[in-house]
Structure formats: structure tokens, C-alpha cells
């Protein structure tokens, strides 16, 4: 599934953004920025509870290739 493939990338992107914001130390934020921060936080919190936290795009790709011959349905 394409979703399975992209979740590790989303997790890494959000983790990197969180670290960049922490390092920049900017305190004053617009309401739009606060909303974005909330979405990022909630998404990262959810994804952190899934196995993708420990996966890379390469491991997901290898898994999908290995399963291709089994004719699984969605």
C-alpha cells in the first residue's frame, strides 16, 4: 500500500521539523502557525505509536517486493 510506504517518510519529516523549530527557538507565532504546530504534534504522536517509527522506505519497499508473489488483496 502506498500509505504504508510514505508513513516512515512523514514520521522523519515531522521529526526533523520539530527539531528545527526547537533549535530556532522562535516564541512568537501566528494563529496559523499554532494550528500547523497542533497538526504536526497530533500526527507525530499518532505515527509514533505505529511500527513505521522503526521502518525506513527501504525496508517497506523490500517487504512489498517480498510479498508481491503471494497475490494478497488489500
PDB file of N, CA and C in Angstrom:
ATOM      1  N   UNK A   1       0.844  -1.185   0.000  1.00  0.00           N
ATOM      2  CA  UNK A   1       0.000   0.000   0.000  1.00  0.00           C
ATOM      3  C   UNK A   1       0.883   1.240   0.000  1.00  0.00           C
ATOM      4  N   UNK A   2       0.485   2.266  -0.732  1.00  0.00           N
ATOM      5  CA  UNK A   2       1.262   3.496  -0.808  1.00  0.00           C
ATOM      6  C   UNK A   2       1.325   4.192   0.544  1.00  0.00           C
ATOM      7  N   UNK A   3       0.262   4.105   1.313  1.00  0.00           N
ATOM      8  CA  UNK A   3       0.250   4.719   2.639  1.00  0.00           C
ATOM      9  C   UNK A   3       1.336   4.115   3.510  1.00  0.00           C
ATOM     10  N   UNK A   4       1.475   2.810   3.471  1.00  0.00           N
ATOM     11  CA  UNK A   4       2.491   2.116   4.245  1.00  0.00           C
ATOM     12  C   UNK A   4       3.877   2.617   3.881  1.00  0.00           C
ATOM     13  N   UNK A   5       4.091   2.883   2.603  1.00  0.00           N
ATOM     14  CA  UNK A   5       5.394   3.324   2.135  1.00  0.00           C
ATOM     15  C   UNK A   5       5.727   4.733   2.607  1.00  0.00           C
ATOM     16  N   UNK A   6       4.729   5.622   2.642  1.00  0.00           N
ATOM     17  CA  UNK A   6       5.001   7.020   2.962  1.00  0.00           C
ATOM     18  C   UNK A   6       5.012   7.348   4.449  1.00  0.00           C
ATOM     19  N   UNK A   7       4.414   6.538   5.295  1.00  0.00           N
ATOM     20  CA  UNK A   7       4.381   6.860   6.723  1.00  0.00           C
ATOM     21  C   UNK A   7       5.765   7.033   7.337  1.00  0.00           C
ATOM     22  N   UNK A   8       6.749   6.172   7.053  1.00  0.00           N
ATOM     23  CA  UNK A   8       8.078   6.428   7.621  1.00  0.00           C
ATOM     24  C   UNK A   8       8.662   7.756   7.155  1.00  0.00           C
ATOM     25  N   UNK A   9       8.376   8.162   5.923  1.00  0.00           N
ATOM     26  CA  UNK A   9       8.866   9.440   5.426  1.00  0.00           C
ATOM     27  C   UNK A   9       8.193  10.602   6.139  1.00  0.00           C
ATOM     28  N   UNK A  10       6.903  10.492   6.379  1.00  0.00           N
ATOM     29  CA  UNK A  10       6.170  11.531   7.105  1.00  0.00           C
ATOM     30  C   UNK A  10       6.712  11.632   8.530  1.00  0.00           C
ATOM     31  N   UNK A  11       6.936  10.496   9.164  1.00  0.00           N
ATOM     32  CA  UNK A  11       7.482  10.487  10.521  1.00  0.00           C
ATOM     33  C   UNK A  11       8.834  11.201  10.561  1.00  0.00           C
ATOM     34  N   UNK A  12       9.717  10.901   9.607  1.00  0.00           N
ATOM     35  CA  UNK A  12      11.044  11.517   9.583  1.00  0.00           C
ATOM     36  C   UNK A  12      10.936  13.015   9.315  1.00  0.00           C
ATOM     37  N   UNK A  13      10.075  13.414   8.390  1.00  0.00           N
ATOM     38  CA  UNK A  13       9.897  14.832   8.076  1.00  0.00           C
ATOM     39  C   UNK A  13       9.416  15.604   9.299  1.00  0.00           C
ATOM     40  N   UNK A  14       8.398  15.087   9.981  1.00  0.00           N
ATOM     41  CA  UNK A  14       7.870  15.779  11.157  1.00  0.00           C
ATOM     42  C   UNK A  14       8.882  15.827  12.294  1.00  0.00           C
ATOM     43  N   UNK A  15       9.643  14.763  12.455  1.00  0.00           N
ATOM     44  CA  UNK A  15      10.691  14.740  13.482  1.00  0.00           C
ATOM     45  C   UNK A  15      11.746  15.807  13.188  1.00  0.00           C
ATOM     46  N   UNK A  16      12.150  15.913  11.915  1.00  0.00           N
ATOM     47  CA  UNK A  16      13.136  16.921  11.526  1.00  0.00           C
ATOM     48  C   UNK A  16      12.603  18.340  11.734  1.00  0.00           C
ATOM     49  N   UNK A  17      11.347  18.581  11.338  1.00  0.00           N
ATOM     50  CA  UNK A  17      10.752  19.904  11.521  1.00  0.00           C
ATOM     51  C   UNK A  17      10.659  20.276  12.993  1.00  0.00           C
ATOM     52  N   UNK A  18      10.291  19.314  13.811  1.00  0.00           N
ATOM     53  CA  UNK A  18      10.195  19.555  15.252  1.00  0.00           C
ATOM     54  C   UNK A  18      11.562  19.967  15.811  1.00  0.00           C
ATOM     55  N   UNK A  19      12.607  19.277  15.378  1.00  0.00           N
ATOM     56  CA  UNK A  19      13.962  19.589  15.847  1.00  0.00           C
ATOM     57  C   UNK A  19      14.400  20.975  15.361  1.00  0.00           C
ATOM     58  N   UNK A  20      14.105  21.302  14.104  1.00  0.00           N
ATOM     59  CA  UNK A  20      14.472  22.616  13.575  1.00  0.00           C
ATOM     60  C   UNK A  20      13.794  23.732  14.347  1.00  0.00           C
ATOM     61  N   UNK A  21      12.528  23.545  14.676  1.00  0.00           N
ATOM     62  CA  UNK A  21      11.798  24.576  15.430  1.00  0.00           C
ATOM     63  C   UNK A  21      12.351  24.720  16.839  1.00  0.00           C
ATOM     64  N   UNK A  22      12.720  23.603  17.422  1.00  0.00           N
ATOM     65  CA  UNK A  22      13.288  23.646  18.775  1.00  0.00           C
ATOM     66  C   UNK A  22      14.603  24.415  18.759  1.00  0.00           C
ATOM     67  N   UNK A  23      15.413  24.190  17.715  1.00  0.00           N
ATOM     68  CA  UNK A  23      16.711  24.853  17.614  1.00  0.00           C
ATOM     69  C   UNK A  23      16.580  26.337  17.292  1.00  0.00           C
ATOM     70  N   UNK A  24      15.543  26.718  16.531  1.00  0.00           N
ATOM     71  CA  UNK A  24      15.384  28.131  16.168  1.00  0.00           C
ATOM     72  C   UNK A  24      14.920  28.958  17.366  1.00  0.00           C
ATOM     73  N   UNK A  25      14.160  28.332  18.266  1.00  0.00           N
ATOM     74  CA  UNK A  25      13.746  28.996  19.493  1.00  0.00           C
ATOM     75  C   UNK A  25      12.787  30.149  19.324  1.00  0.00           C
ATOM     76  N   UNK A  26      12.090  30.233  18.205  1.00  0.00           N
ATOM     77  CA  UNK A  26      11.133  31.328  17.994  1.00  0.00           C
ATOM     78  C   UNK A  26       9.907  31.104  18.873  1.00  0.00           C
ATOM     79  N   UNK A  27       9.547  32.134  19.640  1.00  0.00           N
ATOM     80  CA  UNK A  27       8.414  32.016  20.557  1.00  0.00           C
ATOM     81  C   UNK A  27       7.131  32.614  19.982  1.00  0.00           C
ATOM     82  N   UNK A  28       7.239  33.725  19.261  1.00  0.00           N
ATOM     83  CA  UNK A  28       6.049  34.412  18.745  1.00  0.00           C
ATOM     84  C   UNK A  28       5.567  33.707  17.478  1.00  0.00           C
ATOM     85  N   UNK A  29       4.299  33.280  17.508  1.00  0.00           N
ATOM     86  CA  UNK A  29       3.748  32.546  16.376  1.00  0.00           C
ATOM     87  C   UNK A  29       2.362  33.068  16.035  1.00  0.00           C
ATOM     88  N   UNK A  30       2.045  33.040  14.754  1.00  0.00           N
ATOM     89  CA  UNK A  30       0.705  33.427  14.311  1.00  0.00           C
ATOM     90  C   UNK A  30      -0.260  32.299  14.655  1.00  0.00           C
ATOM     91  N   UNK A  31      -1.558  32.599  14.563  1.00  0.00           N
ATOM     92  CA  UNK A  31      -2.552  31.561  14.848  1.00  0.00           C
ATOM     93  C   UNK A  31      -2.464  30.445  13.818  1.00  0.00           C
ATOM     94  N   UNK A  32      -2.144  30.795  12.558  1.00  0.00           N
ATOM     95  CA  UNK A  32      -1.959  29.768  11.524  1.00  0.00           C
ATOM     96  C   UNK A  32      -0.802  28.850  11.869  1.00  0.00           C
ATOM     97  N   UNK A  33       0.284  29.430  12.372  1.00  0.00           N
ATOM     98  CA  UNK A  33       1.454  28.625  12.763  1.00  0.00           C
ATOM     99  C   UNK A  33       1.122  27.739  13.957  1.00  0.00           C
ATOM    100  N   UNK A  34       0.335  28.251  14.891  1.00  0.00           N
ATOM    101  CA  UNK A  34      -0.064  27.452  16.048  1.00  0.00           C
ATOM    102  C   UNK A  34      -0.925  26.277  15.606  1.00  0.00           C
ATOM    103  N   UNK A  35      -1.829  26.519  14.632  1.00  0.00           N
ATOM    104  CA  UNK A  35      -2.649  25.425  14.108  1.00  0.00           C
ATOM    105  C   UNK A  35      -1.782  24.370  13.435  1.00  0.00           C
ATOM    106  N   UNK A  36      -0.794  24.816  12.655  1.00  0.00           N
ATOM    107  CA  UNK A  36       0.115  23.883  11.995  1.00  0.00           C
ATOM    108  C   UNK A  36       0.899  23.075  13.031  1.00  0.00           C
ATOM    109  N   UNK A  37       1.341  23.739  14.077  1.00  0.00           N
ATOM    110  CA  UNK A  37       2.071  23.038  15.138  1.00  0.00           C
ATOM    111  C   UNK A  37       1.202  21.965  15.786  1.00  0.00           C
ATOM    112  N   UNK A  38      -0.077  22.279  15.992  1.00  0.00           N
ATOM    113  CA  UNK A  38      -1.003  21.311  16.580  1.00  0.00           C
ATOM    114  C   UNK A  38      -1.167  20.097  15.669  1.00  0.00           C
ATOM    115  N   UNK A  39      -1.345  20.345  14.373  1.00  0.00           N
ATOM    116  CA  UNK A  39      -1.489  19.249  13.415  1.00  0.00           C
ATOM    117  C   UNK A  39      -0.226  18.400  13.388  1.00  0.00           C
ATOM    118  N   UNK A  40       0.927  19.051  13.360  1.00  0.00           N
ATOM    119  CA  UNK A  40       2.196  18.305  13.351  1.00  0.00           C
ATOM    120  C   UNK A  40       2.335  17.468  14.619  1.00  0.00           C
ATOM    121  N   UNK A  41       2.015  18.065  15.767  1.00  0.00           N
ATOM    122  CA  UNK A  41       2.133  17.353  17.037  1.00  0.00           C
ATOM    123  C   UNK A  41       1.223  16.124  17.077  1.00  0.00           C
ATOM    124  N   UNK A  42      -0.041  16.306  16.700  1.00  0.00           N
ATOM    125  CA  UNK A  42      -1.001  15.201  16.751  1.00  0.00           C
ATOM    126  C   UNK A  42      -0.626  14.096  15.767  1.00  0.00           C
ATOM    127  N   UNK A  43      -0.173  14.486  14.574  1.00  0.00           N
ATOM    128  CA  UNK A  43       0.233  13.493  13.579  1.00  0.00           C
ATOM    129  C   UNK A  43       1.445  12.717  14.064  1.00  0.00           C
ATOM    130  N   UNK A  44       2.433  13.423  14.579  1.00  0.00           N
ATOM    131  CA  UNK A  44       3.641  12.765  15.080  1.00  0.00           C
ATOM    132  C   UNK A  44       3.316  11.851  16.259  1.00  0.00           C
ATOM    133  N   UNK A  45       2.430  12.294  17.127  1.00  0.00           N
ATOM    134  CA  UNK A  45       2.012  11.480  18.272  1.00  0.00           C
ATOM    135  C   UNK A  45       1.365  10.177  17.794  1.00  0.00           C
ATOM    136  N   UNK A  46       0.483  10.275  16.795  1.00  0.00           N
ATOM    137  CA  UNK A  46      -0.184   9.088  16.260  1.00  0.00           C
ATOM    138  C   UNK A  46       0.818   8.149  15.579  1.00  0.00           C
ATOM    139  N   UNK A  47       1.643   8.701  14.694  1.00  0.00           N
ATOM    140  CA  UNK A  47       2.585   7.870  13.938  1.00  0.00           C
ATOM    141  C   UNK A  47       3.603   7.214  14.868  1.00  0.00           C
ATOM    142  N   UNK A  48       3.953   7.891  15.958  1.00  0.00           N
ATOM    143  CA  UNK A  48       4.929   7.342  16.909  1.00  0.00           C
ATOM    144  C   UNK A  48       4.454   6.045  17.538  1.00  0.00           C
ATOM    145  N   UNK A  49       3.140   5.809  17.511  1.00  0.00           N
ATOM    146  CA  UNK A  49       2.593   4.585  18.105  1.00  0.00           C
ATOM    147  C   UNK A  49       2.498   3.446  17.090  1.00  0.00           C
ATOM    148  N   UNK A  50       2.902   3.692  15.848  1.00  0.00           N
ATOM    149  CA  UNK A  50       2.825   2.669  14.808  1.00  0.00           C
ATOM    150  C   UNK A  50       4.213   2.097  14.533  1.00  0.00           C
ATOM    151  N   UNK A  51       4.285   0.941  13.891  1.00  0.00           N
ATOM    152  CA  UNK A  51       5.586   0.340  13.578  1.00  0.00           C
ATOM    153  C   UNK A  51       6.452   1.192  12.654  1.00  0.00           C
ATOM    154  N   UNK A  52       5.858   2.125  11.925  1.00  0.00           N
ATOM    155  CA  UNK A  52       6.667   2.908  10.989  1.00  0.00           C
ATOM    156  C   UNK A  52       7.738   3.731  11.695  1.00  0.00           C
ATOM    157  N   UNK A  53       7.584   3.901  12.980  1.00  0.00           N
ATOM    158  CA  UNK A  53       8.611   4.614  13.746  1.00  0.00           C
ATOM    159  C   UNK A  53       9.979   3.950  13.575  1.00  0.00           C
ATOM    160  N   UNK A  54       9.970   2.644  13.337  1.00  0.00           N
ATOM    161  CA  UNK A  54      11.210   1.879  13.229  1.00  0.00           C
ATOM    162  C   UNK A  54      11.515   1.462  11.786  1.00  0.00           C
ATOM    163  N   UNK A  55      10.701   1.915  10.833  1.00  0.00           N
ATOM    164  CA  UNK A  55      10.882   1.499   9.451  1.00  0.00           C
ATOM    165  C   UNK A  55      11.532   2.606   8.626  1.00  0.00           C
ATOM    166  N   UNK A  56      12.124   2.181   7.533  1.00  0.00           N
ATOM    167  CA  UNK A  56      12.656   3.118   6.545  1.00  0.00           C
ATOM    168  C   UNK A  56      11.959   2.833   5.224  1.00  0.00           C
ATOM    169  N   UNK A  57      12.009   3.772   4.289  1.00  0.00           N
ATOM    170  CA  UNK A  57      11.414   3.498   2.973  1.00  0.00           C
ATOM    171  C   UNK A  57      11.990   2.233   2.326  1.00  0.00           C
ATOM    172  N   UNK A  58      13.254   1.966   2.588  1.00  0.00           N
ATOM    173  CA  UNK A  58      13.892   0.790   2.006  1.00  0.00           C
ATOM    174  C   UNK A  58      13.313  -0.509   2.568  1.00  0.00           C
ATOM    175  N   UNK A  59      13.076  -0.567   3.884  1.00  0.00           N
ATOM    176  CA  UNK A  59      12.529  -1.790   4.468  1.00  0.00           C
ATOM    177  C   UNK A  59      11.096  -2.026   4.013  1.00  0.00           C
ATOM    178  N   UNK A  60      10.326  -0.952   3.851  1.00  0.00           N
ATOM    179  CA  UNK A  60       8.952  -1.093   3.360  1.00  0.00           C
ATOM    180  C   UNK A  60       8.971  -1.582   1.916  1.00  0.00           C
ATOM    181  N   UNK A  61       9.844  -1.003   1.095  1.00  0.00           N
ATOM    182  CA  UNK A  61       9.960  -1.425  -0.306  1.00  0.00           C
ATOM    183  C   UNK A  61      10.346  -2.898  -0.386  1.00  0.00           C
ATOM    184  N   UNK A  62      11.329  -3.305   0.397  1.00  0.00           N
ATOM    185  CA  UNK A  62      11.759  -4.710   0.402  1.00  0.00           C
ATOM    186  C   UNK A  62      10.621  -5.633   0.814  1.00  0.00           C
ATOM    187  N   UNK A  63       9.830  -5.219   1.800  1.00  0.00           N
ATOM    188  CA  UNK A  63       8.693  -6.020   2.239  1.00  0.00           C
ATOM    189  C   UNK A  63       7.668  -6.166   1.112  1.00  0.00           C
ATOM    190  N   UNK A  64       7.350  -5.051   0.456  1.00  0.00           N
ATOM    191  CA  UNK A  64       6.366  -5.091  -0.624  1.00  0.00           C
ATOM    192  C   UNK A  64       6.846  -5.979  -1.775  1.00  0.00           C
ATOM    193  N   UNK A  65       8.128  -5.918  -2.083  1.00  0.00           N
ATOM    194  CA  UNK A  65       8.683  -6.778  -3.134  1.00  0.00           C
ATOM    195  C   UNK A  65       8.585  -8.240  -2.719  1.00  0.00           C
ATOM    196  N   UNK A  66       8.898  -8.531  -1.466  1.00  0.00           N
ATOM    197  CA  UNK A  66       8.850  -9.915  -0.972  1.00  0.00           C
ATOM    198  C   UNK A  66       7.429 -10.465  -0.980  1.00  0.00           C
ATOM    199  N   UNK A  67       6.435  -9.620  -0.762  1.00  0.00           N
ATOM    200  CA  UNK A  67       5.044 -10.064  -0.710  1.00  0.00           C
ATOM    201  C   UNK A  67       4.359 -10.107  -2.081  1.00  0.00           C
ATOM    202  N   UNK A  68       4.994  -9.538  -3.086  1.00  0.00           N
ATOM    203  CA  UNK A  68       4.387  -9.417  -4.408  1.00  0.00           C
ATOM    204  C   UNK A  68       3.938 -10.763  -4.966  1.00  0.00           C
ATOM    205  N   UNK A  69       4.699 -11.796  -4.781  1.00  0.00           N
ATOM    206  CA  UNK A  69       4.385 -13.112  -5.327  1.00  0.00           C
ATOM    207  C   UNK A  69       3.277 -13.846  -4.603  1.00  0.00           C
ATOM    208  N   UNK A  70       2.795 -13.321  -3.487  1.00  0.00           N
ATOM    209  CA  UNK A  70       1.777 -14.024  -2.694  1.00  0.00           C
ATOM    210  C   UNK A  70       0.351 -13.660  -3.088  1.00  0.00           C
ATOM    211  N   UNK A  71       0.188 -12.745  -4.028  1.00  0.00           N
ATOM    212  CA  UNK A  71      -1.132 -12.351  -4.540  1.00  0.00           C
ATOM    213  C   UNK A  71      -2.115 -11.985  -3.424  1.00  0.00           C
ATOM    214  N   UNK A  72      -1.648 -11.167  -2.494  1.00  0.00           N
ATOM    215  CA  UNK A  72      -2.501 -10.709  -1.400  1.00  0.00           C
ATOM    216  C   UNK A  72      -3.446  -9.620  -1.918  1.00  0.00           C
ATOM    217  N   UNK A  73      -4.613  -9.543  -1.314  1.00  0.00           N
ATOM    218  CA  UNK A  73      -5.549  -8.470  -1.658  1.00  0.00           C
ATOM    219  C   UNK A  73      -5.468  -7.393  -0.596  1.00  0.00           C
ATOM    220  N   UNK A  74      -5.918  -6.209  -0.958  1.00  0.00           N
ATOM    221  CA  UNK A  74      -5.888  -5.099   0.013  1.00  0.00           C
ATOM    222  C   UNK A  74      -6.789  -5.413   1.180  1.00  0.00           C
TER     223      UNK A  74
END
